């Protein structure tokens, strides 16, 4: 792996994270412009969250990472599929989670690091299983993606609506049993592969993640308020159980 430089990390630039968040907030709010903010349905809850997040980002009150207590609605709806109108929506929501958790998105300054990590994985995989390129379609595709990045043909995705550079994992299942050999699972090699394939999908290499960044404008509580009791009371009222 090549050295990770200060320029590659770009530590402290929280505005880069805010800009990435705003692109995805705007994309989703424009898509759901006809969905009113409401606690009565998944779309309404998601719109509520996006409006709140936009407000706090514009006020520069969001720290990176944001405490997980604020992410319940986003993480639940991203996982449930209740608002999964398209792959673009799923991807935008997933990227927002990565940004808010402090993991971030890949940028062109990270490409040399990604290629170096891919080279390390390719060398380790070929050492583990000589001739893999001749026997495994996924591995050949993986090597081609590496060459495409070097040639400038492939640029791992940043925008939530660009699908042309997505890495295709359709044949990934064939590689999983091949890497460890016939009988023994090679955990380290699997981790090495994961740490390169996630950046290919657009996420920042973990070696280049920024250190925690406090909000420029303090004011947001470290943890989200717990409205569980109020929520349960409202549900009982709606059901006619609490008079």
PDB file of C-alpha atoms in Angstrom:
ATOM      1  CA  UNK A   1       0.000   0.000   0.000  1.00  0.00           C
ATOM      2  CA  UNK A   2       1.288   3.460  -0.866  1.00  0.00           C
ATOM      3  CA  UNK A   3       1.668   6.015   1.950  1.00  0.00           C
ATOM      4  CA  UNK A   4      -1.494   7.856   2.989  1.00  0.00           C
ATOM      5  CA  UNK A   5      -0.721  11.577   2.829  1.00  0.00           C
ATOM      6  CA  UNK A   6      -2.322  14.512   4.626  1.00  0.00           C
ATOM      7  CA  UNK A   7      -3.618  15.765   1.278  1.00  0.00           C
ATOM      8  CA  UNK A   8      -5.311  12.427   0.660  1.00  0.00           C
ATOM      9  CA  UNK A   9      -7.116  12.518   4.013  1.00  0.00           C
ATOM     10  CA  UNK A  10      -8.049  16.213   3.796  1.00  0.00           C
ATOM     11  CA  UNK A  11      -8.677  16.204   7.537  1.00  0.00           C
ATOM     12  CA  UNK A  12     -10.882  18.914   8.998  1.00  0.00           C
ATOM     13  CA  UNK A  13     -12.720  19.786   5.790  1.00  0.00           C
ATOM     14  CA  UNK A  14     -16.223  19.217   7.082  1.00  0.00           C
ATOM     15  CA  UNK A  15     -17.641  21.306   4.232  1.00  0.00           C
ATOM     16  CA  UNK A  16     -16.770  18.474   1.852  1.00  0.00           C
ATOM     17  CA  UNK A  17     -18.997  16.155   3.903  1.00  0.00           C
ATOM     18  CA  UNK A  18     -21.749  18.783   4.085  1.00  0.00           C
ATOM     19  CA  UNK A  19     -21.660  19.230   0.296  1.00  0.00           C
ATOM     20  CA  UNK A  20     -21.955  15.458  -0.224  1.00  0.00           C
ATOM     21  CA  UNK A  21     -24.894  15.340   2.192  1.00  0.00           C
ATOM     22  CA  UNK A  22     -26.691  18.254   0.536  1.00  0.00           C
ATOM     23  CA  UNK A  23     -26.455  16.635  -2.918  1.00  0.00           C
ATOM     24  CA  UNK A  24     -28.235  13.571  -1.607  1.00  0.00           C
ATOM     25  CA  UNK A  25     -30.748  15.483   0.512  1.00  0.00           C
ATOM     26  CA  UNK A  26     -31.683  17.614  -2.494  1.00  0.00           C
ATOM     27  CA  UNK A  27     -31.914  14.575  -4.771  1.00  0.00           C
ATOM     28  CA  UNK A  28     -34.322  12.775  -2.414  1.00  0.00           C
ATOM     29  CA  UNK A  29     -36.441  15.832  -1.535  1.00  0.00           C
ATOM     30  CA  UNK A  30     -36.809  16.682  -5.234  1.00  0.00           C
ATOM     31  CA  UNK A  31     -37.809  13.090  -5.935  1.00  0.00           C
ATOM     32  CA  UNK A  32     -40.393  13.130  -3.124  1.00  0.00           C
ATOM     33  CA  UNK A  33     -41.591  16.696  -3.618  1.00  0.00           C
ATOM     34  CA  UNK A  34     -45.185  15.503  -3.481  1.00  0.00           C
ATOM     35  CA  UNK A  35     -44.718  13.565  -0.240  1.00  0.00           C
ATOM     36  CA  UNK A  36     -45.750  15.603   2.839  1.00  0.00           C
ATOM     37  CA  UNK A  37     -43.707  15.391   6.006  1.00  0.00           C
ATOM     38  CA  UNK A  38     -45.646  13.086   8.304  1.00  0.00           C
ATOM     39  CA  UNK A  39     -45.222  10.439  10.960  1.00  0.00           C
ATOM     40  CA  UNK A  40     -48.002   8.382   9.410  1.00  0.00           C
ATOM     41  CA  UNK A  41     -46.075   6.666   6.634  1.00  0.00           C
ATOM     42  CA  UNK A  42     -42.471   5.808   5.684  1.00  0.00           C
ATOM     43  CA  UNK A  43     -42.154   8.524   3.044  1.00  0.00           C
ATOM     44  CA  UNK A  44     -43.404  11.174   5.450  1.00  0.00           C
ATOM     45  CA  UNK A  45     -40.935  10.094   8.126  1.00  0.00           C
ATOM     46  CA  UNK A  46     -38.093  10.143   5.640  1.00  0.00           C
ATOM     47  CA  UNK A  47     -39.065  13.621   4.437  1.00  0.00           C
ATOM     48  CA  UNK A  48     -39.187  14.822   8.050  1.00  0.00           C
ATOM     49  CA  UNK A  49     -35.672  13.500   8.599  1.00  0.00           C
ATOM     50  CA  UNK A  50     -34.352  15.061   5.391  1.00  0.00           C
ATOM     51  CA  UNK A  51     -35.852  18.461   6.220  1.00  0.00           C
ATOM     52  CA  UNK A  52     -34.331  18.334   9.702  1.00  0.00           C
ATOM     53  CA  UNK A  53     -30.965  17.231   8.353  1.00  0.00           C
ATOM     54  CA  UNK A  54     -30.946  19.956   5.705  1.00  0.00           C
ATOM     55  CA  UNK A  55     -31.733  22.539   8.363  1.00  0.00           C
ATOM     56  CA  UNK A  56     -28.902  21.363  10.612  1.00  0.00           C
ATOM     57  CA  UNK A  57     -26.360  21.047   7.785  1.00  0.00           C
ATOM     58  CA  UNK A  58     -27.152  24.554   6.559  1.00  0.00           C
ATOM     59  CA  UNK A  59     -26.769  25.802  10.154  1.00  0.00           C
ATOM     60  CA  UNK A  60     -23.422  23.891  10.356  1.00  0.00           C
ATOM     61  CA  UNK A  61     -24.509  22.151  13.556  1.00  0.00           C
ATOM     62  CA  UNK A  62     -23.884  18.560  12.376  1.00  0.00           C
ATOM     63  CA  UNK A  63     -20.666  16.946  13.665  1.00  0.00           C
ATOM     64  CA  UNK A  64     -19.014  14.168  11.664  1.00  0.00           C
ATOM     65  CA  UNK A  65     -19.530  11.475  12.778  1.00  0.00           C
ATOM     66  CA  UNK A  66     -23.063  12.115  14.008  1.00  0.00           C
ATOM     67  CA  UNK A  67     -24.173   9.998  16.953  1.00  0.00           C
ATOM     68  CA  UNK A  68     -26.051   6.907  15.843  1.00  0.00           C
ATOM     69  CA  UNK A  69     -29.050   7.908  17.968  1.00  0.00           C
ATOM     70  CA  UNK A  70     -29.951  10.438  15.267  1.00  0.00           C
ATOM     71  CA  UNK A  71     -29.874   7.874  12.479  1.00  0.00           C
ATOM     72  CA  UNK A  72     -32.643   5.488  13.524  1.00  0.00           C
ATOM     73  CA  UNK A  73     -35.173   6.608  10.907  1.00  0.00           C
ATOM     74  CA  UNK A  74     -32.645   6.730   8.084  1.00  0.00           C
ATOM     75  CA  UNK A  75     -31.061   3.364   8.886  1.00  0.00           C
ATOM     76  CA  UNK A  76     -34.397   1.626   9.406  1.00  0.00           C
ATOM     77  CA  UNK A  77     -35.918   2.888   6.149  1.00  0.00           C
ATOM     78  CA  UNK A  78     -32.720   2.209   4.227  1.00  0.00           C
ATOM     79  CA  UNK A  79     -32.811  -1.380   5.427  1.00  0.00           C
ATOM     80  CA  UNK A  80     -36.545  -2.019   5.254  1.00  0.00           C
ATOM     81  CA  UNK A  81     -36.956  -1.055   1.611  1.00  0.00           C
ATOM     82  CA  UNK A  82     -40.181   0.842   2.391  1.00  0.00           C
ATOM     83  CA  UNK A  83     -39.035   3.856   0.344  1.00  0.00           C
ATOM     84  CA  UNK A  84     -36.825   2.043  -2.148  1.00  0.00           C
ATOM     85  CA  UNK A  85     -38.224   3.590  -5.324  1.00  0.00           C
ATOM     86  CA  UNK A  86     -35.060   2.766  -7.267  1.00  0.00           C
ATOM     87  CA  UNK A  87     -31.441   1.730  -6.923  1.00  0.00           C
ATOM     88  CA  UNK A  88     -30.552   5.431  -6.948  1.00  0.00           C
ATOM     89  CA  UNK A  89     -32.665   5.996  -3.834  1.00  0.00           C
ATOM     90  CA  UNK A  90     -31.112   3.056  -2.003  1.00  0.00           C
ATOM     91  CA  UNK A  91     -27.660   4.215  -2.945  1.00  0.00           C
ATOM     92  CA  UNK A  92     -28.274   7.837  -1.893  1.00  0.00           C
ATOM     93  CA  UNK A  93     -29.584   6.724   1.498  1.00  0.00           C
ATOM     94  CA  UNK A  94     -26.687   4.336   1.994  1.00  0.00           C
ATOM     95  CA  UNK A  95     -24.183   7.043   1.108  1.00  0.00           C
ATOM     96  CA  UNK A  96     -25.794   9.457   3.576  1.00  0.00           C
ATOM     97  CA  UNK A  97     -25.340   6.878   6.318  1.00  0.00           C
ATOM     98  CA  UNK A  98     -21.680   6.432   5.384  1.00  0.00           C
ATOM     99  CA  UNK A  99     -21.093  10.195   5.455  1.00  0.00           C
ATOM    100  CA  UNK A 100     -22.889  10.728   8.769  1.00  0.00           C
ATOM    101  CA  UNK A 101     -20.993   7.838  10.378  1.00  0.00           C
ATOM    102  CA  UNK A 102     -17.724   9.480   9.351  1.00  0.00           C
ATOM    103  CA  UNK A 103     -16.758   6.943   6.707  1.00  0.00           C
ATOM    104  CA  UNK A 104     -17.188   9.260   3.751  1.00  0.00           C
ATOM    105  CA  UNK A 105     -17.185   8.860  -0.027  1.00  0.00           C
ATOM    106  CA  UNK A 106     -14.299   8.209  -2.365  1.00  0.00           C
ATOM    107  CA  UNK A 107     -12.818  11.155  -4.245  1.00  0.00           C
ATOM    108  CA  UNK A 108     -10.327  11.332  -7.135  1.00  0.00           C
ATOM    109  CA  UNK A 109      -7.524  12.023  -4.646  1.00  0.00           C
ATOM    110  CA  UNK A 110      -8.121   8.510  -3.267  1.00  0.00           C
ATOM    111  CA  UNK A 111      -7.755   6.683  -6.601  1.00  0.00           C
ATOM    112  CA  UNK A 112      -3.988   6.075  -6.289  1.00  0.00           C
ATOM    113  CA  UNK A 113      -4.558   4.524  -2.853  1.00  0.00           C
ATOM    114  CA  UNK A 114      -7.383   2.348  -4.190  1.00  0.00           C
ATOM    115  CA  UNK A 115      -5.241   1.093  -7.078  1.00  0.00           C
ATOM    116  CA  UNK A 116      -2.428   0.302  -4.651  1.00  0.00           C
ATOM    117  CA  UNK A 117      -4.805  -1.652  -2.414  1.00  0.00           C
ATOM    118  CA  UNK A 118      -6.160  -3.520  -5.429  1.00  0.00           C
ATOM    119  CA  UNK A 119      -2.615  -4.394  -6.504  1.00  0.00           C
ATOM    120  CA  UNK A 120      -1.936  -5.805  -3.032  1.00  0.00           C
ATOM    121  CA  UNK A 121      -5.102  -7.895  -3.195  1.00  0.00           C
ATOM    122  CA  UNK A 122      -4.407  -9.174  -6.712  1.00  0.00           C
ATOM    123  CA  UNK A 123      -0.902 -10.250  -5.703  1.00  0.00           C
ATOM    124  CA  UNK A 124      -2.173 -11.990  -2.565  1.00  0.00           C
ATOM    125  CA  UNK A 125      -4.990 -13.737  -4.451  1.00  0.00           C
ATOM    126  CA  UNK A 126      -2.690 -14.990  -7.195  1.00  0.00           C
ATOM    127  CA  UNK A 127      -0.209 -16.232  -4.623  1.00  0.00           C
ATOM    128  CA  UNK A 128      -3.021 -18.043  -2.816  1.00  0.00           C
ATOM    129  CA  UNK A 129      -4.415 -19.555  -5.998  1.00  0.00           C
ATOM    130  CA  UNK A 130      -2.062 -19.471  -9.025  1.00  0.00           C
ATOM    131  CA  UNK A 131      -3.856 -19.235 -12.348  1.00  0.00           C
ATOM    132  CA  UNK A 132      -6.958 -17.610 -10.816  1.00  0.00           C
ATOM    133  CA  UNK A 133      -7.298 -15.167 -13.716  1.00  0.00           C
ATOM    134  CA  UNK A 134      -7.750 -18.100 -16.090  1.00  0.00           C
ATOM    135  CA  UNK A 135     -10.399 -19.823 -13.990  1.00  0.00           C
ATOM    136  CA  UNK A 136     -12.514 -17.103 -12.338  1.00  0.00           C
ATOM    137  CA  UNK A 137     -14.632 -14.516 -14.206  1.00  0.00           C
ATOM    138  CA  UNK A 138     -15.046 -12.258 -11.186  1.00  0.00           C
ATOM    139  CA  UNK A 139     -11.295 -12.041 -10.653  1.00  0.00           C
ATOM    140  CA  UNK A 140     -10.769 -11.114 -14.301  1.00  0.00           C
ATOM    141  CA  UNK A 141     -13.438  -8.427 -13.980  1.00  0.00           C
ATOM    142  CA  UNK A 142     -11.795  -7.152 -10.816  1.00  0.00           C
ATOM    143  CA  UNK A 143      -8.400  -6.883 -12.539  1.00  0.00           C
ATOM    144  CA  UNK A 144     -10.021  -5.085 -15.469  1.00  0.00           C
ATOM    145  CA  UNK A 145     -11.594  -2.539 -13.112  1.00  0.00           C
ATOM    146  CA  UNK A 146      -8.135  -1.855 -11.698  1.00  0.00           C
ATOM    147  CA  UNK A 147      -6.764  -1.239 -15.183  1.00  0.00           C
ATOM    148  CA  UNK A 148      -9.743   0.983 -16.066  1.00  0.00           C
ATOM    149  CA  UNK A 149      -9.114   3.226 -13.044  1.00  0.00           C
ATOM    150  CA  UNK A 150      -5.446   3.613 -13.986  1.00  0.00           C
ATOM    151  CA  UNK A 151      -6.450   4.467 -17.563  1.00  0.00           C
ATOM    152  CA  UNK A 152      -9.022   7.004 -16.379  1.00  0.00           C
ATOM    153  CA  UNK A 153     -11.883   5.044 -17.951  1.00  0.00           C
ATOM    154  CA  UNK A 154     -13.512   4.170 -14.625  1.00  0.00           C
ATOM    155  CA  UNK A 155     -14.097   6.726 -11.902  1.00  0.00           C
ATOM    156  CA  UNK A 156     -15.754   5.219  -8.822  1.00  0.00           C
ATOM    157  CA  UNK A 157     -19.157   6.900  -8.388  1.00  0.00           C
ATOM    158  CA  UNK A 158     -19.709  10.042  -6.378  1.00  0.00           C
ATOM    159  CA  UNK A 159     -23.047  11.371  -7.611  1.00  0.00           C
ATOM    160  CA  UNK A 160     -26.096   9.387  -6.413  1.00  0.00           C
ATOM    161  CA  UNK A 161     -27.705   9.205  -9.854  1.00  0.00           C
ATOM    162  CA  UNK A 162     -24.760   7.971 -11.957  1.00  0.00           C
ATOM    163  CA  UNK A 163     -24.917   4.233 -12.518  1.00  0.00           C
ATOM    164  CA  UNK A 164     -22.511   3.760 -15.434  1.00  0.00           C
ATOM    165  CA  UNK A 165     -19.484   3.206 -13.213  1.00  0.00           C
ATOM    166  CA  UNK A 166     -21.072   0.801 -10.751  1.00  0.00           C
ATOM    167  CA  UNK A 167     -19.046  -2.317 -10.001  1.00  0.00           C
ATOM    168  CA  UNK A 168     -20.987  -5.444 -10.934  1.00  0.00           C
ATOM    169  CA  UNK A 169     -21.003  -8.056  -8.163  1.00  0.00           C
ATOM    170  CA  UNK A 170     -23.161 -10.493 -10.099  1.00  0.00           C
ATOM    171  CA  UNK A 171     -20.384 -13.066 -10.261  1.00  0.00           C
ATOM    172  CA  UNK A 172     -18.881 -12.349  -6.835  1.00  0.00           C
ATOM    173  CA  UNK A 173     -20.125 -15.625  -5.380  1.00  0.00           C
ATOM    174  CA  UNK A 174     -17.682 -17.535  -7.539  1.00  0.00           C
ATOM    175  CA  UNK A 175     -14.688 -15.823  -5.969  1.00  0.00           C
ATOM    176  CA  UNK A 176     -15.593 -16.351  -2.305  1.00  0.00           C
ATOM    177  CA  UNK A 177     -14.884 -20.100  -2.225  1.00  0.00           C
ATOM    178  CA  UNK A 178     -11.964 -19.860  -4.616  1.00  0.00           C
ATOM    179  CA  UNK A 179      -9.770 -17.456  -2.660  1.00  0.00           C
ATOM    180  CA  UNK A 180      -9.366 -19.634   0.418  1.00  0.00           C
ATOM    181  CA  UNK A 181      -8.539 -22.683  -1.663  1.00  0.00           C
ATOM    182  CA  UNK A 182     -10.380 -25.959  -1.517  1.00  0.00           C
ATOM    183  CA  UNK A 183     -10.905 -26.432   2.203  1.00  0.00           C
ATOM    184  CA  UNK A 184      -9.836 -23.533   4.432  1.00  0.00           C
ATOM    185  CA  UNK A 185     -11.353 -20.045   4.618  1.00  0.00           C
ATOM    186  CA  UNK A 186      -8.799 -17.228   4.360  1.00  0.00           C
ATOM    187  CA  UNK A 187     -10.347 -14.457   6.469  1.00  0.00           C
ATOM    188  CA  UNK A 188      -7.566 -11.948   5.881  1.00  0.00           C
ATOM    189  CA  UNK A 189      -7.888 -12.261   2.119  1.00  0.00           C
ATOM    190  CA  UNK A 190     -11.645 -11.798   2.297  1.00  0.00           C
ATOM    191  CA  UNK A 191     -11.214  -8.628   4.373  1.00  0.00           C
ATOM    192  CA  UNK A 192      -8.630  -7.390   1.889  1.00  0.00           C
ATOM    193  CA  UNK A 193     -11.097  -7.852  -0.942  1.00  0.00           C
ATOM    194  CA  UNK A 194     -13.893  -6.086   0.952  1.00  0.00           C
ATOM    195  CA  UNK A 195     -11.663  -3.101   1.659  1.00  0.00           C
ATOM    196  CA  UNK A 196     -11.189  -2.571  -2.066  1.00  0.00           C
ATOM    197  CA  UNK A 197     -14.639  -3.449  -3.396  1.00  0.00           C
ATOM    198  CA  UNK A 198     -16.449  -0.959  -1.127  1.00  0.00           C
ATOM    199  CA  UNK A 199     -14.404   1.934  -2.545  1.00  0.00           C
ATOM    200  CA  UNK A 200     -15.193   0.636  -6.032  1.00  0.00           C
ATOM    201  CA  UNK A 201     -18.857   1.194  -5.141  1.00  0.00           C
ATOM    202  CA  UNK A 202     -18.049   4.739  -4.080  1.00  0.00           C
ATOM    203  CA  UNK A 203     -17.049   4.601  -0.417  1.00  0.00           C
ATOM    204  CA  UNK A 204     -13.824   6.101   0.909  1.00  0.00           C
ATOM    205  CA  UNK A 205     -10.947   3.697   1.607  1.00  0.00           C
ATOM    206  CA  UNK A 206     -10.896   3.285   5.370  1.00  0.00           C
ATOM    207  CA  UNK A 207      -7.173   4.110   5.458  1.00  0.00           C
ATOM    208  CA  UNK A 208      -8.015   7.625   4.210  1.00  0.00           C
ATOM    209  CA  UNK A 209     -10.971   8.406   6.457  1.00  0.00           C
ATOM    210  CA  UNK A 210     -10.967  11.753   8.204  1.00  0.00           C
ATOM    211  CA  UNK A 211     -10.639  12.011  11.977  1.00  0.00           C
ATOM    212  CA  UNK A 212     -13.763  13.178  13.873  1.00  0.00           C
ATOM    213  CA  UNK A 213     -14.806  16.745  13.096  1.00  0.00           C
ATOM    214  CA  UNK A 214     -16.879  18.780  15.570  1.00  0.00           C
ATOM    215  CA  UNK A 215     -19.678  20.951  14.259  1.00  0.00           C
ATOM    216  CA  UNK A 216     -18.462  24.472  13.391  1.00  0.00           C
ATOM    217  CA  UNK A 217     -21.517  25.850  15.205  1.00  0.00           C
ATOM    218  CA  UNK A 218     -22.100  24.044  18.524  1.00  0.00           C
ATOM    219  CA  UNK A 219     -25.641  23.550  19.703  1.00  0.00           C
ATOM    220  CA  UNK A 220     -26.842  20.108  18.711  1.00  0.00           C
ATOM    221  CA  UNK A 221     -27.093  17.686  21.627  1.00  0.00           C
ATOM    222  CA  UNK A 222     -24.561  14.868  21.438  1.00  0.00           C
ATOM    223  CA  UNK A 223     -27.372  12.293  21.447  1.00  0.00           C
ATOM    224  CA  UNK A 224     -30.866  12.599  20.029  1.00  0.00           C
ATOM    225  CA  UNK A 225     -33.673  13.127  22.572  1.00  0.00           C
ATOM    226  CA  UNK A 226     -35.537   9.963  23.490  1.00  0.00           C
ATOM    227  CA  UNK A 227     -39.169  10.429  22.486  1.00  0.00           C
ATOM    228  CA  UNK A 228     -40.056   6.757  22.941  1.00  0.00           C
ATOM    229  CA  UNK A 229     -42.530   7.394  25.759  1.00  0.00           C
ATOM    230  CA  UNK A 230     -44.254  10.209  23.838  1.00  0.00           C
ATOM    231  CA  UNK A 231     -44.400   8.088  20.699  1.00  0.00           C
ATOM    232  CA  UNK A 232     -45.972   5.166  22.566  1.00  0.00           C
ATOM    233  CA  UNK A 233     -48.508   7.483  24.167  1.00  0.00           C
ATOM    234  CA  UNK A 234     -49.511   8.900  20.798  1.00  0.00           C
ATOM    235  CA  UNK A 235     -49.902   5.402  19.404  1.00  0.00           C
ATOM    236  CA  UNK A 236     -52.143   4.422  22.306  1.00  0.00           C
ATOM    237  CA  UNK A 237     -54.255   7.513  21.761  1.00  0.00           C
ATOM    238  CA  UNK A 238     -54.605   6.713  18.070  1.00  0.00           C
ATOM    239  CA  UNK A 239     -55.699   3.198  18.968  1.00  0.00           C
ATOM    240  CA  UNK A 240     -58.200   4.504  21.555  1.00  0.00           C
ATOM    241  CA  UNK A 241     -56.388   2.779  24.402  1.00  0.00           C
ATOM    242  CA  UNK A 242     -55.326   5.921  26.288  1.00  0.00           C
ATOM    243  CA  UNK A 243     -58.119   8.306  27.194  1.00  0.00           C
TER     244      UNK A 243
END
